[in-house]
Amino acid sequence: MVIKTINVGQAKDAMNQWKLHDYDDSFTQGLDSDYKKIRDKLGECYNKFENSNSDEQNSQKSNYYIDVYMGLCLYTILWSFDGFSMRAASDDGFWRYFAVNVIPDLIAKRWGYDNDAHFWSRASRIWPRQIWWYVHLSWQGDINKTEEVLSSANFTTDTILNLEERTGREGTFIDVYRWIMYFYSLIPSNELEHYNAELKKKNKNNYLFRTIMKLNTAESIVVEPTLYPGGAKEFAKKLFLDAGVKF
């Protein structure tokens, strides 16, 4: 697999060309064999999800689950190709190319055609980048355990945004994020509703996951998670304890 990248201007031009072609499949003509294989596999994943969830396509929860399902598919598929690496995953240019040249039609199914942020204009919102990193930051050692955690009813599309767009002093402490996801998935739904209700009394826009991520940002300024007694696991657990959650 040859990693291909484009800049913002090239991505915008590619989208404009696709629009001029009435959003047909002309964008696939320049794809090499590896990207065509990836595209085909992801298309099969999307169709499988649609066929098994046809009664809930417009619900917010269904949107979350398709993000998770496609994220898990994308994560598995990309790592199966030689040439893909963390360096590629960290390159916004790769995700721009992937979004507008490989799967723009799938992104349009999820977000519509007039949503530039999820195609190219805002790196953190580019859909394949967003769902790939959501899986990576939530990784629990293997695909099945990761799917089990991410399938928790406690998570929503807001979780994806808050997990990826809040970083600490020196960026993302990945192990802490993974433990946060694990602990959050364990909270009984009735208790989570109680925590969220109490937080919203103080601030209508607040809820537990956002609170945890804010605490992580604040705490990591003064405490290096890897040096905290017990490491990343205990550091993450302390965030929940500070928010009033007990395990």
Short mmCIF file of C-alpha atoms in Angstrom, two decimals:
data_model
loop_
_atom_site.label_atom_id
_atom_site.label_comp_id
_atom_site.label_asym_id
_atom_site.label_seq_id
_atom_site.Cartn_x
_atom_site.Cartn_y
_atom_site.Cartn_z
CA MET A 1 0.00 0.00 0.00
CA VAL A 2 1.45 3.34 -1.08
CA ILE A 3 0.53 6.13 1.32
CA LYS A 4 -0.88 9.05 -0.66
CA THR A 5 -1.49 12.53 0.72
CA ILE A 6 -3.09 15.76 -0.47
CA ASN A 7 -3.32 19.25 0.95
CA VAL A 8 -6.43 21.23 1.80
CA GLY A 9 -6.60 22.94 -1.58
CA GLN A 10 -6.30 19.67 -3.47
CA ALA A 11 -8.98 18.09 -1.33
CA LYS A 12 -11.33 20.99 -1.98
CA ASP A 13 -10.69 20.72 -5.73
CA ALA A 14 -11.35 16.97 -5.66
CA MET A 15 -14.69 17.55 -3.95
CA ASN A 16 -15.63 20.25 -6.46
CA GLN A 17 -14.83 17.88 -9.32
CA TRP A 18 -16.96 15.17 -7.76
CA LYS A 19 -19.82 17.67 -7.47
CA LEU A 20 -19.43 18.60 -11.15
CA HIS A 21 -19.82 14.91 -11.98
CA ASP A 22 -23.08 14.79 -10.01
CA TYR A 23 -21.46 12.71 -7.26
CA ASP A 24 -21.00 9.66 -9.52
CA ASP A 25 -18.26 7.01 -9.18
CA SER A 26 -15.76 8.84 -11.41
CA PHE A 27 -13.50 9.43 -8.40
CA THR A 28 -12.63 5.71 -8.37
CA GLN A 29 -10.93 5.81 -11.79
CA GLY A 30 -7.58 6.87 -10.45
CA LEU A 31 -7.43 4.45 -7.53
CA ASP A 32 -4.71 1.82 -7.42
CA SER A 33 -5.54 -1.79 -6.59
CA ASP A 34 -4.91 -1.55 -2.84
CA TYR A 35 -7.20 1.43 -2.37
CA LYS A 36 -9.86 -0.25 -4.50
CA LYS A 37 -9.66 -3.33 -2.26
CA ILE A 38 -9.95 -1.17 0.86
CA ARG A 39 -12.89 0.68 -0.64
CA ASP A 40 -14.66 -2.57 -1.54
CA LYS A 41 -14.16 -3.99 1.94
CA LEU A 42 -15.47 -0.84 3.61
CA GLY A 43 -18.45 -0.78 1.26
CA GLU A 44 -19.29 -4.32 2.32
CA CYS A 45 -19.06 -3.27 5.96
CA TYR A 46 -21.39 -0.32 5.42
CA ASN A 47 -23.93 -2.42 3.53
CA LYS A 48 -23.84 -5.09 6.22
CA PHE A 49 -24.54 -2.51 8.90
CA GLU A 50 -27.38 -0.92 6.94
CA ASN A 51 -29.01 -4.28 6.29
CA SER A 52 -28.90 -5.26 9.95
CA ASN A 53 -30.06 -1.88 11.31
CA SER A 54 -32.59 -0.74 8.73
CA ASP A 55 -35.23 0.15 11.36
CA GLU A 56 -33.01 2.62 13.23
CA GLN A 57 -31.12 4.45 10.52
CA ASN A 58 -31.99 7.98 11.65
CA SER A 59 -31.55 7.61 15.39
CA GLN A 60 -28.65 9.25 17.21
CA LYS A 61 -27.68 5.92 18.71
CA SER A 62 -27.60 4.31 15.29
CA ASN A 63 -25.23 7.07 14.15
CA TYR A 64 -22.91 6.23 17.03
CA TYR A 65 -22.99 2.52 16.29
CA ILE A 66 -22.23 3.00 12.60
CA ASP A 67 -19.25 5.16 13.58
CA VAL A 68 -18.03 2.37 15.86
CA TYR A 69 -18.76 -0.43 13.41
CA MET A 70 -17.07 1.35 10.50
CA GLY A 71 -14.21 2.43 12.75
CA LEU A 72 -13.53 -1.16 13.74
CA CYS A 73 -13.72 -2.27 10.11
CA LEU A 74 -11.41 0.54 8.96
CA TYR A 75 -8.93 -0.10 11.76
CA THR A 76 -8.71 -3.80 10.95
CA ILE A 77 -8.56 -3.33 7.18
CA LEU A 78 -5.85 -0.67 7.14
CA TRP A 79 -3.56 -2.60 9.48
CA SER A 80 -3.83 -5.61 7.15
CA PHE A 81 -2.03 -3.69 4.39
CA ASP A 82 1.75 -3.41 4.29
CA GLY A 83 2.78 0.22 4.21
CA PHE A 84 0.17 1.51 6.63
CA SER A 85 1.69 2.78 9.86
CA MET A 86 1.18 5.13 12.78
CA ARG A 87 3.04 7.72 10.74
CA ALA A 88 0.34 7.49 8.07
CA ALA A 89 -2.41 7.56 10.69
CA SER A 90 -0.92 10.78 12.08
CA ASP A 91 -0.80 12.46 8.67
CA ASP A 92 -3.86 14.61 7.99
CA GLY A 93 -2.95 14.63 4.31
CA PHE A 94 -3.43 10.88 4.14
CA TRP A 95 -6.90 11.13 5.66
CA ARG A 96 -7.85 13.95 3.28
CA TYR A 97 -6.84 11.77 0.34
CA PHE A 98 -8.66 8.79 1.80
CA ALA A 99 -11.83 10.79 2.43
CA VAL A 100 -12.23 12.54 -0.92
CA ASN A 101 -10.63 9.98 -3.24
CA VAL A 102 -11.46 6.60 -1.72
CA ILE A 103 -14.76 6.73 0.23
CA PRO A 104 -16.49 10.09 -0.32
CA ASP A 105 -19.75 8.32 -1.12
CA LEU A 106 -19.69 6.47 2.21
CA ILE A 107 -19.00 9.70 4.05
CA ALA A 108 -21.93 11.28 2.21
CA LYS A 109 -24.18 8.45 3.39
CA ARG A 110 -23.23 9.22 6.97
CA TRP A 111 -22.96 13.02 6.88
CA GLY A 112 -24.51 14.25 3.64
CA TYR A 113 -22.75 15.94 0.71
CA ASP A 114 -22.49 19.47 2.11
CA ASN A 115 -20.42 18.81 5.19
CA ASP A 116 -16.89 19.86 4.29
CA ALA A 117 -15.54 19.31 7.81
CA HIS A 118 -16.10 15.57 7.59
CA PHE A 119 -14.51 15.37 4.15
CA TRP A 120 -11.50 17.69 4.23
CA SER A 121 -11.77 21.12 5.86
CA ARG A 122 -11.31 20.28 9.54
CA ALA A 123 -8.71 17.60 10.19
CA SER A 124 -10.10 16.33 13.50
CA ARG A 125 -13.56 15.89 11.96
CA ILE A 126 -12.55 14.04 8.76
CA TRP A 127 -14.73 10.99 9.18
CA PRO A 128 -12.29 8.12 8.46
CA ARG A 129 -9.64 9.83 10.57
CA GLN A 130 -12.09 10.42 13.38
CA ILE A 131 -13.40 6.85 13.59
CA TRP A 132 -9.95 5.28 13.15
CA TRP A 133 -8.53 7.30 16.03
CA TYR A 134 -11.59 6.66 18.18
CA VAL A 135 -10.86 2.94 17.94
CA HIS A 136 -7.14 3.44 18.48
CA LEU A 137 -7.60 5.61 21.58
CA SER A 138 -10.07 3.06 22.96
CA TRP A 139 -8.04 -0.05 22.13
CA GLN A 140 -8.35 -2.80 24.75
CA GLY A 141 -5.78 -5.29 23.47
CA ASP A 142 -7.76 -6.98 20.72
CA ILE A 143 -10.63 -6.22 18.39
CA ASN A 144 -13.27 -8.18 20.34
CA LYS A 145 -12.53 -6.53 23.70
CA THR A 146 -12.44 -3.13 22.04
CA GLU A 147 -15.80 -3.73 20.36
CA GLU A 148 -17.25 -4.86 23.69
CA VAL A 149 -16.21 -1.61 25.40
CA LEU A 150 -17.27 0.65 22.54
CA SER A 151 -20.65 -1.06 22.28
CA SER A 152 -21.57 0.14 25.77
CA ALA A 153 -24.83 2.08 25.81
CA ASN A 154 -22.98 4.75 27.84
CA PHE A 155 -21.27 6.13 24.73
CA THR A 156 -22.67 8.52 22.11
CA THR A 157 -21.36 10.52 19.17
CA ASP A 158 -20.44 13.25 21.69
CA THR A 159 -18.05 10.77 23.26
CA ILE A 160 -16.12 10.56 20.01
CA LEU A 161 -15.71 14.34 19.88
CA ASN A 162 -14.70 14.69 23.51
CA LEU A 163 -12.24 11.80 23.43
CA GLU A 164 -10.37 13.07 20.40
CA GLU A 165 -10.51 16.82 20.81
CA ARG A 166 -9.26 17.18 24.38
CA THR A 167 -5.56 16.72 24.95
CA GLY A 168 -3.26 17.20 27.90
CA ARG A 169 -0.15 19.29 28.31
CA GLU A 170 1.99 17.16 26.03
CA GLY A 171 -0.68 15.73 23.80
CA THR A 172 -2.55 12.49 24.24
CA PHE A 173 -1.65 9.98 26.94
CA ILE A 174 -3.08 7.03 25.05
CA ASP A 175 -3.04 4.55 27.93
CA VAL A 176 -5.02 6.96 30.08
CA TYR A 177 -7.61 7.39 27.35
CA ARG A 178 -7.97 3.64 27.01
CA TRP A 179 -8.54 3.22 30.73
CA ILE A 180 -11.04 6.10 30.75
CA MET A 181 -13.02 4.31 28.05
CA TYR A 182 -12.85 1.03 29.95
CA PHE A 183 -14.00 2.49 33.28
CA TYR A 184 -16.74 4.58 31.67
CA SER A 185 -18.17 1.50 29.94
CA LEU A 186 -18.57 -0.17 33.37
CA ILE A 187 -20.86 2.44 34.90
CA PRO A 188 -24.42 1.09 35.26
CA SER A 189 -26.80 3.09 33.07
CA ASN A 190 -29.03 4.17 35.97
CA GLU A 191 -26.02 5.52 37.85
CA LEU A 192 -24.77 7.32 34.77
CA GLU A 193 -28.15 9.00 34.37
CA HIS A 194 -27.94 10.14 37.99
CA TYR A 195 -24.43 11.58 37.56
CA ASN A 196 -25.45 13.40 34.39
CA ALA A 197 -28.60 14.80 35.97
CA GLU A 198 -26.62 16.19 38.90
CA LEU A 199 -24.02 17.75 36.61
CA LYS A 200 -26.67 19.36 34.41
CA LYS A 201 -28.19 21.04 37.45
CA LYS A 202 -24.97 23.02 37.70
CA ASN A 203 -24.38 23.43 33.95
CA LYS A 204 -26.95 22.35 31.39
CA ASN A 205 -24.21 21.61 28.85
CA ASN A 206 -22.21 19.36 31.14
CA TYR A 207 -22.23 15.59 31.53
CA LEU A 208 -19.93 13.00 33.05
CA PHE A 209 -17.73 12.08 30.10
CA ARG A 210 -17.01 15.72 29.36
CA THR A 211 -16.21 16.27 33.03
CA ILE A 212 -13.78 13.34 33.04
CA MET A 213 -11.99 14.64 29.96
CA LYS A 214 -11.75 18.14 31.43
CA LEU A 215 -10.29 16.69 34.63
CA ASN A 216 -7.80 14.71 32.56
CA THR A 217 -6.65 17.87 30.79
CA ALA A 218 -6.28 19.74 34.09
CA GLU A 219 -4.62 16.91 36.03
CA SER A 220 -2.11 16.06 33.32
CA ILE A 221 -0.75 19.60 33.54
CA VAL A 222 0.54 18.97 37.07
CA VAL A 223 0.86 15.17 37.14
CA GLU A 224 2.63 12.96 34.62
CA PRO A 225 0.23 9.98 34.28
CA THR A 226 3.03 7.49 33.71
CA LEU A 227 4.65 8.59 36.99
CA TYR A 228 1.43 8.45 39.01
CA PRO A 229 1.37 5.59 41.59
CA GLY A 230 -0.19 2.67 39.75
CA GLY A 231 0.40 4.27 36.37
CA ALA A 232 -2.19 5.16 33.77
CA LYS A 233 -4.85 2.85 35.20
CA GLU A 234 -4.85 4.44 38.66
CA PHE A 235 -4.53 7.93 37.19
CA ALA A 236 -7.69 7.31 35.13
CA LYS A 237 -9.51 5.82 38.11
CA LYS A 238 -8.67 8.90 40.18
CA LEU A 239 -10.35 11.09 37.55
CA PHE A 240 -13.60 9.19 38.11
CA LEU A 241 -13.21 9.36 41.88
CA ASP A 242 -12.65 13.12 41.67
CA ALA A 243 -15.89 13.35 39.66
CA GLY A 244 -17.77 11.44 42.37
CA VAL A 245 -17.85 8.03 40.69
CA LYS A 246 -16.95 4.99 42.74
CA PHE A 247 -16.16 1.51 41.48
#
